[in-house]
Tab-separated table of C-alpha atoms in Angstrom:
chain	number	residue	atom	x	y	z
K	1	MET	CA	310.906	105.060	145.025
K	2	ALA	CA	313.047	106.832	148.110
K	3	ARG	CA	311.273	107.233	151.308
K	4	PRO	CA	309.630	110.400	151.697
K	5	GLY	CA	311.195	113.105	153.797
K	6	LEU	CA	309.203	115.029	156.694
K	7	ILE	CA	308.224	118.332	155.988
K	8	HIS	CA	306.147	119.104	158.820
K	9	SER	CA	305.568	117.369	162.158
K	10	ALA	CA	305.100	118.370	165.759
K	11	PRO	CA	307.929	117.656	168.398
K	12	GLY	CA	307.807	114.485	170.619
K	13	LEU	CA	305.257	111.918	169.814
K	14	PRO	CA	303.735	111.562	166.350
K	15	ASP	CA	300.252	112.770	167.796
K	16	THR	CA	299.465	115.462	165.393
K	17	CYS	CA	299.068	114.861	161.384
K	18	ALA	CA	302.409	114.718	159.751
K	19	LEU	CA	302.271	115.597	155.851
K	20	LEU	CA	305.060	113.839	154.014
K	21	GLN	CA	306.033	114.338	150.152
K	22	PRO	CA	309.082	112.994	148.182
K	23	PRO	CA	312.097	115.082	148.235
K	24	ALA	CA	313.837	116.541	145.270
K	25	ALA	CA	315.723	113.771	144.348
K	26	SER	CA	313.124	111.024	144.616
K	27	ALA	CA	310.655	113.516	143.096
K	28	ALA	CA	312.663	114.158	139.594
K	29	ALA	CA	313.025	110.597	139.564
K	30	ALA	CA	309.184	109.950	139.620
K	31	PRO	CA	306.868	110.449	136.546
K	32	SER	CA	305.711	114.103	136.532
K	33	MET	CA	302.202	115.147	137.960
K	34	SER	CA	301.520	118.485	136.569
K	35	GLY	CA	302.858	120.673	133.571
K	36	PRO	CA	306.544	121.172	132.509
K	37	ASP	CA	307.029	124.701	134.865
K	38	VAL	CA	305.500	123.326	138.014
K	39	GLU	CA	306.292	120.385	140.186
K	40	THR	CA	303.747	118.829	142.164
K	41	PRO	CA	304.183	115.671	144.430
K	42	SER	CA	303.410	112.154	142.757
K	43	ALA	CA	302.644	110.858	146.328
K	44	ILE	CA	301.841	111.984	149.864
K	45	GLN	CA	301.550	110.807	153.424
K	46	ILE	CA	299.667	111.330	156.517
K	47	CYS	CA	300.396	110.069	159.334
K	48	ARG	CA	298.406	110.129	163.297
K	49	ILE	CA	298.933	108.606	165.974
K	50	MET	CA	295.163	106.899	167.046
K	51	ARG	CA	293.611	107.997	170.281
K	52	PRO	CA	291.053	106.984	172.431
K	53	ASP	CA	288.605	109.533	171.172
K	54	ASP	CA	288.916	107.830	167.741
K	55	ALA	CA	287.639	104.221	169.046
K	56	ASN	CA	284.114	102.818	168.565
K	57	VAL	CA	282.592	100.926	170.940
K	58	ALA	CA	284.505	97.467	170.795
K	59	GLY	CA	287.807	99.546	171.263
K	60	ASN	CA	289.079	99.693	167.745
K	61	VAL	CA	289.278	102.499	165.237
K	62	HIS	CA	285.722	103.525	164.124
K	63	GLY	CA	285.660	103.022	160.531
K	64	GLY	CA	284.415	106.486	159.729
K	65	THR	CA	287.521	108.180	161.224
K	66	ILE	CA	289.628	106.099	158.685
K	67	LEU	CA	287.395	107.034	155.933
K	68	LYS	CA	287.828	110.635	156.918
K	69	MET	CA	291.573	110.427	156.932
K	70	ILE	CA	291.287	108.513	153.363
K	71	GLU	CA	289.390	111.299	152.106
K	72	GLU	CA	291.889	114.174	153.836
K	73	ALA	CA	294.803	112.555	151.951
K	74	GLY	CA	292.862	112.548	148.616
K	75	ALA	CA	291.791	116.023	148.725
K	76	ILE	CA	295.270	117.259	149.458
K	77	ILE	CA	297.456	115.798	146.412
K	78	SER	CA	294.198	116.336	144.427
K	79	THR	CA	293.766	120.231	145.005
K	80	ARG	CA	297.710	120.485	144.933
K	81	HIS	CA	297.569	118.631	141.313
K	82	CYS	CA	294.795	121.316	140.145
K	83	ASN	CA	296.362	124.182	141.325
K	84	SER	CA	299.818	123.057	139.708
K	85	GLN	CA	299.306	125.144	136.438
K	86	ASN	CA	296.518	127.535	136.216
K	87	GLY	CA	294.984	128.515	138.999
K	88	ARG	CA	292.930	128.808	142.274
K	89	CYS	CA	290.272	125.899	142.549
K	90	VAL	CA	289.714	123.359	145.425
K	91	ALA	CA	289.070	119.690	144.558
K	92	ALA	CA	285.992	118.269	145.824
K	93	LEU	CA	285.306	114.496	146.392
K	94	ALA	CA	282.781	113.243	143.623
K	95	ARG	CA	283.070	109.427	144.307
K	96	VAL	CA	284.862	106.614	146.529
K	97	GLU	CA	285.037	103.188	144.765
K	98	ARG	CA	284.646	99.991	147.212
K	99	THR	CA	286.743	100.197	150.111
K	100	ASP	CA	287.203	96.942	151.952
K	101	PHE	CA	288.529	96.967	155.873
K	102	LEU	CA	291.169	94.493	155.782
K	103	SER	CA	292.299	94.415	159.353
K	104	PRO	CA	291.301	96.369	162.152
K	105	MET	CA	293.480	99.538	163.469
K	106	CYS	CA	293.914	99.660	167.181
K	107	ILE	CA	294.071	102.835	169.544
K	108	GLY	CA	297.636	103.630	170.184
K	109	GLU	CA	298.647	102.773	166.454
K	110	VAL	CA	300.216	105.323	164.062
K	111	ALA	CA	297.833	105.082	160.880
K	112	HIS	CA	300.000	105.673	157.863
K	113	VAL	CA	297.836	106.872	154.741
K	114	SER	CA	299.400	107.444	151.520
K	115	ALA	CA	297.566	108.670	148.425
K	116	GLU	CA	298.982	108.827	144.908
K	117	ILE	CA	297.559	110.313	141.535
K	118	THR	CA	296.729	107.465	139.054
K	119	TYR	CA	294.863	109.266	136.562
K	120	THR	CA	293.291	112.411	135.137
K	121	SER	CA	290.320	113.221	132.881
K	122	LYS	CA	289.785	116.371	131.727
K	123	HIS	CA	287.616	117.128	134.597
K	124	SER	CA	288.436	114.560	137.199
K	125	VAL	CA	291.418	113.091	139.194
K	126	GLU	CA	291.461	109.606	140.181
K	127	VAL	CA	293.568	109.033	143.352
K	128	GLN	CA	294.575	105.529	145.158
K	129	VAL	CA	294.962	105.632	148.852
K	130	ASN	CA	296.619	102.858	151.154
K	131	VAL	CA	296.577	103.012	154.933
K	132	MET	CA	298.868	101.068	156.948
K	133	SER	CA	298.874	100.314	160.653
K	134	GLU	CA	301.695	100.587	162.774
K	135	ASN	CA	302.530	99.348	166.554
K	136	ILE	CA	305.263	101.595	167.268
K	137	LEU	CA	305.873	99.337	170.593
K	138	THR	CA	306.815	96.153	168.218
K	139	GLY	CA	307.360	97.793	164.644
K	140	ALA	CA	304.837	95.547	163.292
K	141	LYS	CA	302.934	97.124	160.277
K	142	LYS	CA	299.766	95.639	158.580
K	143	LEU	CA	297.639	97.192	155.378
K	144	THR	CA	294.218	98.112	156.673
K	145	ASN	CA	292.440	99.580	153.856
K	146	LYS	CA	292.763	100.229	149.948
K	147	ALA	CA	290.271	102.953	148.280
K	148	THR	CA	290.339	104.700	145.116
K	149	LEU	CA	288.435	108.056	145.236
K	150	TRP	CA	287.379	110.373	142.296
K	151	TYR	CA	287.685	114.464	142.856
K	152	VAL	CA	286.652	117.325	140.647
K	153	PRO	CA	288.166	120.882	140.610
K	154	LEU	CA	285.801	123.790	141.757
K	155	SER	CA	286.660	127.508	140.944
K	156	LEU	CA	287.126	129.508	144.044
K	157	LYS	CA	285.264	132.503	142.315
K	158	ASN	CA	282.170	129.905	141.755
K	159	VAL	CA	282.285	126.804	143.634
K	160	ASP	CA	279.275	125.551	141.089
K	161	LYS	CA	281.578	125.692	138.307
K	162	VAL	CA	284.179	122.599	137.372
K	163	LEU	CA	287.591	123.669	135.947
K	164	GLU	CA	289.754	121.530	133.760
K	165	VAL	CA	292.489	119.338	135.161
K	166	PRO	CA	296.018	119.510	134.280
K	167	PRO	CA	297.199	116.573	132.623
K	168	VAL	CA	299.363	113.592	134.113
K	169	VAL	CA	301.975	112.278	132.433
K	170	TYR	CA	302.504	108.351	132.370
K	171	SER	CA	305.349	106.105	132.381
K	172	ARG	CA	303.582	103.730	130.048
K	173	GLN	CA	301.095	104.082	127.567
K	174	GLU	CA	298.834	101.103	129.117
K	175	GLN	CA	298.386	103.340	132.479
K	176	GLU	CA	296.260	105.890	130.521
K	177	GLU	CA	294.429	103.192	128.527
K	178	GLU	CA	293.497	101.388	132.073
K	179	GLY	CA	292.730	104.617	133.891
K	180	ARG	CA	290.335	105.842	130.878
K	181	LYS	CA	288.374	102.270	131.540
K	182	ARG	CA	287.977	102.722	135.163
K	183	TYR	CA	286.782	106.820	134.387
K	184	GLU	CA	284.120	105.399	131.973
K	185	ALA	CA	283.262	102.358	134.568
K	186	GLN	CA	282.527	104.848	137.382
K	187	LYS	CA	281.168	107.523	135.053
K	188	LEU	CA	278.590	104.864	133.933
K	189	GLU	CA	277.956	103.687	137.756
K	190	ARG	CA	277.435	107.504	138.920
K	191	MET	CA	274.539	107.638	136.219
K	192	GLU	CA	272.703	104.706	137.204
K	193	THR	CA	272.710	105.594	141.207
K	194	LYS	CA	270.292	108.556	139.965
K	195	TRP	CA	267.317	106.908	139.210
K	196	ARG	CA	267.133	106.210	143.414
K	197	ASN	CA	267.609	109.660	144.417
K	198	GLY	CA	263.889	110.392	145.090
K	199	ASP	CA	263.819	107.038	147.376
K	200	ILE	CA	263.527	107.934	150.917
K	201	VAL	CA	263.065	105.986	154.550
K	202	GLN	CA	260.103	106.280	156.079
K	203	PRO	CA	259.264	105.460	159.861
K	204	VAL	CA	257.191	102.911	160.879
K	205	LEU	CA	255.248	102.378	164.397
K	206	ASN	CA	255.917	99.118	166.603
K	207	PRO	CA	257.967	97.515	163.862
K	208	GLU	CA	258.577	93.512	164.336
K	209	PRO	CA	262.122	92.232	164.839
K	210	ASN	CA	264.550	91.497	161.902
K	211	THR	CA	262.182	93.281	159.782
K	212	VAL	CA	263.670	96.482	157.589
K	213	SER	CA	261.811	98.812	159.743
K	214	TYR	CA	262.914	97.477	162.922
K	215	SER	CA	266.922	98.493	162.552
K	216	GLN	CA	266.105	101.381	160.244
K	217	SER	CA	267.887	104.750	161.878
K	218	SER	CA	268.455	108.280	161.076
K	219	LEU	CA	270.749	111.192	162.217
K	220	ILE	CA	269.833	115.011	161.514
K	221	HIS	CA	273.035	117.226	161.586
K	222	LEU	CA	273.447	121.061	161.397
K	223	VAL	CA	276.067	121.813	159.096
K	224	GLY	CA	278.354	124.217	161.118
K	225	PRO	CA	281.759	125.976	159.997
K	226	SER	CA	283.875	122.916	161.526
K	227	ASP	CA	282.230	120.816	159.095
K	228	CYS	CA	283.390	122.867	156.129
K	229	THR	CA	285.957	123.648	154.101
K	230	LEU	CA	287.289	127.256	153.584
K	231	HIS	CA	284.838	127.637	150.712
K	232	GLY	CA	281.775	126.986	152.871
K	233	PHE	CA	280.701	123.344	151.636
K	234	VAL	CA	281.207	120.113	153.626
K	235	HIS	CA	284.179	118.141	153.529
K	236	GLY	CA	283.519	114.588	151.977
K	237	GLY	CA	285.096	112.877	154.804
K	238	VAL	CA	282.890	114.371	157.253
K	239	THR	CA	279.773	113.192	155.566
K	240	MET	CA	281.410	109.662	155.109
K	241	LYS	CA	282.135	109.417	158.975
K	242	LEU	CA	278.511	110.491	159.795
K	243	MET	CA	277.431	107.835	157.044
K	244	ASP	CA	279.296	105.000	158.743
K	245	GLU	CA	278.117	106.198	162.211
K	246	VAL	CA	274.415	105.682	161.019
K	247	ALA	CA	275.059	102.357	159.193
K	248	GLY	CA	276.991	101.095	162.419
K	249	ILE	CA	273.327	101.878	164.464
K	250	VAL	CA	271.482	100.092	161.862
K	251	ALA	CA	273.745	96.761	161.953
K	252	ALA	CA	273.856	96.881	165.957
K	253	ARG	CA	270.133	97.479	166.010
K	254	HIS	CA	269.849	94.259	163.889
K	255	CYS	CA	271.510	91.780	165.602
K	256	LYS	CA	272.205	93.129	168.984
K	257	THR	CA	275.610	92.358	169.149
K	258	ASN	CA	279.333	94.179	168.439
K	259	ILE	CA	279.601	95.045	164.823
K	260	VAL	CA	282.624	96.422	162.533
K	261	THR	CA	282.839	97.553	159.147
K	262	ALA	CA	283.774	95.116	156.718
K	263	SER	CA	283.298	97.166	153.459
K	264	VAL	CA	281.995	100.245	151.475
K	265	ASP	CA	280.402	99.838	148.475
K	266	ALA	CA	280.876	102.811	146.202
K	267	ILE	CA	279.876	106.012	147.953
K	268	ASN	CA	278.368	108.518	145.122
K	269	PHE	CA	278.227	112.288	145.937
K	270	HIS	CA	275.275	113.520	143.856
K	271	ASP	CA	275.791	117.418	145.245
K	272	LYS	CA	277.437	119.709	147.238
K	273	ILE	CA	276.367	120.301	151.030
K	274	ARG	CA	276.729	123.870	152.345
K	275	LYS	CA	277.112	125.299	155.684
K	276	GLY	CA	274.095	126.386	157.280
K	277	CYS	CA	272.180	123.251	155.580
K	278	VAL	CA	270.574	120.711	158.002
K	279	ILE	CA	271.504	117.070	156.729
K	280	THR	CA	269.476	113.831	157.324
K	281	ILE	CA	271.354	110.686	157.273
K	282	SER	CA	269.180	107.366	156.922
K	283	GLY	CA	270.454	104.011	156.928
K	284	ARG	CA	268.122	101.110	156.357
K	285	MET	CA	269.137	97.441	156.083
K	286	THR	CA	268.692	96.099	152.404
K	287	PHE	CA	270.296	92.119	152.474
K	288	THR	CA	271.712	90.083	154.960
K	289	SER	CA	273.777	86.636	154.170
K	290	ASN	CA	274.893	84.166	157.022
K	291	LYS	CA	277.701	86.501	158.274
K	292	SER	CA	277.048	89.846	156.625
K	293	MET	CA	274.928	92.912	156.619
K	294	GLU	CA	274.269	95.414	153.660
K	295	ILE	CA	273.057	98.946	154.837
K	296	GLU	CA	271.989	101.756	152.600
K	297	VAL	CA	272.488	104.910	153.429
K	298	LEU	CA	271.009	107.924	152.054
K	299	VAL	CA	272.097	111.725	152.879
K	300	ASP	CA	269.379	114.401	152.323
K	301	ALA	CA	270.361	117.952	152.587
K	302	ASP	CA	267.640	121.061	153.436
K	303	PRO	CA	269.029	124.462	152.888
K	304	VAL	CA	266.962	125.919	155.766
K	305	VAL	CA	268.366	129.524	155.428
K	306	ASP	CA	267.639	129.485	151.516
K	307	SER	CA	263.947	129.444	151.006
K	308	SER	CA	264.651	129.143	147.259
K	309	GLN	CA	266.504	125.653	147.494
K	310	LYS	CA	264.539	122.558	147.905
K	311	ARG	CA	265.357	119.409	149.683
K	312	TYR	CA	267.981	117.469	147.597
K	313	ARG	CA	269.909	114.014	147.741
K	314	ALA	CA	273.756	114.771	148.437
K	315	ALA	CA	275.281	110.955	149.016
K	316	SER	CA	274.364	107.791	148.597
K	317	ALA	CA	276.044	104.339	149.430
K	318	PHE	CA	275.912	100.755	150.406
K	319	PHE	CA	278.000	99.503	153.740
K	320	THR	CA	278.601	96.094	155.034
K	321	TYR	CA	279.062	95.194	158.524
K	322	VAL	CA	279.757	91.906	160.097
K	323	SER	CA	278.774	90.547	163.600
K	324	LEU	CA	281.599	90.032	166.237
K	325	SER	CA	281.444	88.151	169.820
K	326	GLN	CA	283.141	89.493	172.878
K	327	GLU	CA	286.218	87.479	171.758
K	328	GLY	CA	286.197	88.696	168.319
K	329	ARG	CA	284.919	85.924	166.506
K	330	SER	CA	282.508	86.413	163.390
K	331	LEU	CA	278.699	85.425	164.445
K	332	PRO	CA	275.795	84.225	162.512
K	333	VAL	CA	273.678	87.222	161.484
K	334	PRO	CA	269.582	87.219	162.154
K	335	GLN	CA	268.232	86.959	158.600
K	336	LEU	CA	266.503	90.069	157.551
K	337	VAL	CA	262.437	89.796	156.888
K	338	PRO	CA	261.606	92.280	154.012
K	339	GLU	CA	257.846	92.874	154.280
K	340	THR	CA	256.715	95.092	150.981
K	341	GLU	CA	257.600	94.375	147.598
K	342	ASP	CA	260.050	97.421	147.192
K	343	GLU	CA	262.122	95.712	150.515
K	344	LYS	CA	262.167	92.376	148.437
K	345	LYS	CA	262.981	94.074	145.428
K	346	ARG	CA	265.894	95.607	147.187
K	347	PHE	CA	266.737	92.707	149.093
K	348	GLU	CA	267.355	90.418	145.571
K	349	GLU	CA	269.222	93.546	144.523
K	350	GLY	CA	271.501	93.435	147.567
K	351	LYS	CA	271.907	89.493	147.040
K	352	GLY	CA	273.103	90.142	143.686
K	353	ARG	CA	275.561	92.668	144.696
K	354	TYR	CA	276.315	89.981	147.571
K	355	LEU	CA	277.174	87.136	144.796
K	356	GLN	CA	278.828	89.222	142.765
K	357	MET	CA	281.522	90.675	144.967
K	358	LYS	CA	281.596	86.973	146.501
K	359	ALA	CA	282.737	85.840	142.821
K	360	LYS	CA	284.954	88.221	142.321
K	361	ARG	CA	287.339	87.343	145.406
K	362	GLN	CA	287.016	83.852	144.579
K	363	GLY	CA	287.670	83.934	140.982
K	364	HIS	CA	284.203	82.034	139.879
K	365	ALA	CA	282.263	83.441	136.990
K	366	GLU	CA	278.806	81.900	138.336
K	367	PRO	CA	278.794	81.517	142.254
K	368	GLN	CA	276.393	79.237	143.901
K	369	PRO	CA	274.163	80.887	146.328
């Protein structure tokens, strides 16, 4: 594919977002992502230089900032595609598959966030996103993140109504079959998360070190206009950034060292969060291995301006963090001490997820603890 052409950028240094799309020649060569009468880009790229206010306490780019940029790119391309035929809608984030943080991004580097539509069902769009960092002094580039996101188109007249998605044209039949398998798998996993939606994080007085209660944390946030789309509900990227902040606090409280995001398991968005809601983002440790920590993060929304609605679960996910020394070397993690039966059950579930992912990475069917 030819290199995308710049269609919007600020003069001087690339210190604002630059939105890229393929020029007419390359777009014609690529598979069409829309109906016969309308062309939409098969891929886009957002570029932005990383500034000091994007940094975490260690000086690298905050994991939540990267998640927010990933969601922005996905929202742009999926909304464009969904509006390519019949109408006026906005694409809302429904799910983010597992995202690994392969390499840290530093302040002063340029982030290149590329998004491409890879599958469409009747009511959803799958978007693949890659993140590259570029050192503009040396020209060195490296892959930092890969993610898969699922969006659903919501009507502008009624944001509770899900519209149909224009079909995508595949270059080969296998692509559609592989995409359908991924769609069915994520749909099943989303259904399996609903049984946890009544789970809450309760505060405990004077907890012991290394227990779940000792590090659990919550953040309360009033949703304002700057958090929302033009249609009055929260950007998925804003929610993900807040979730990463809370998970980071839990991890730092547990090990008392510098911590960084290693990966994010599937983030499920169960319901929209509207402007004016008060959201509570709660995090608790669920599992520790020798060098990693799994933190469950739950997002609850309370529509305080609407007495007819009750508090509800809006999103949930598992974040994995690692502990680092001041020199950036991996440190052992203090082992979690589960106390209650529920905590022991969550610990075993977390251990199962850890072993499953370890087996996937190593290519072993039956890994050993």
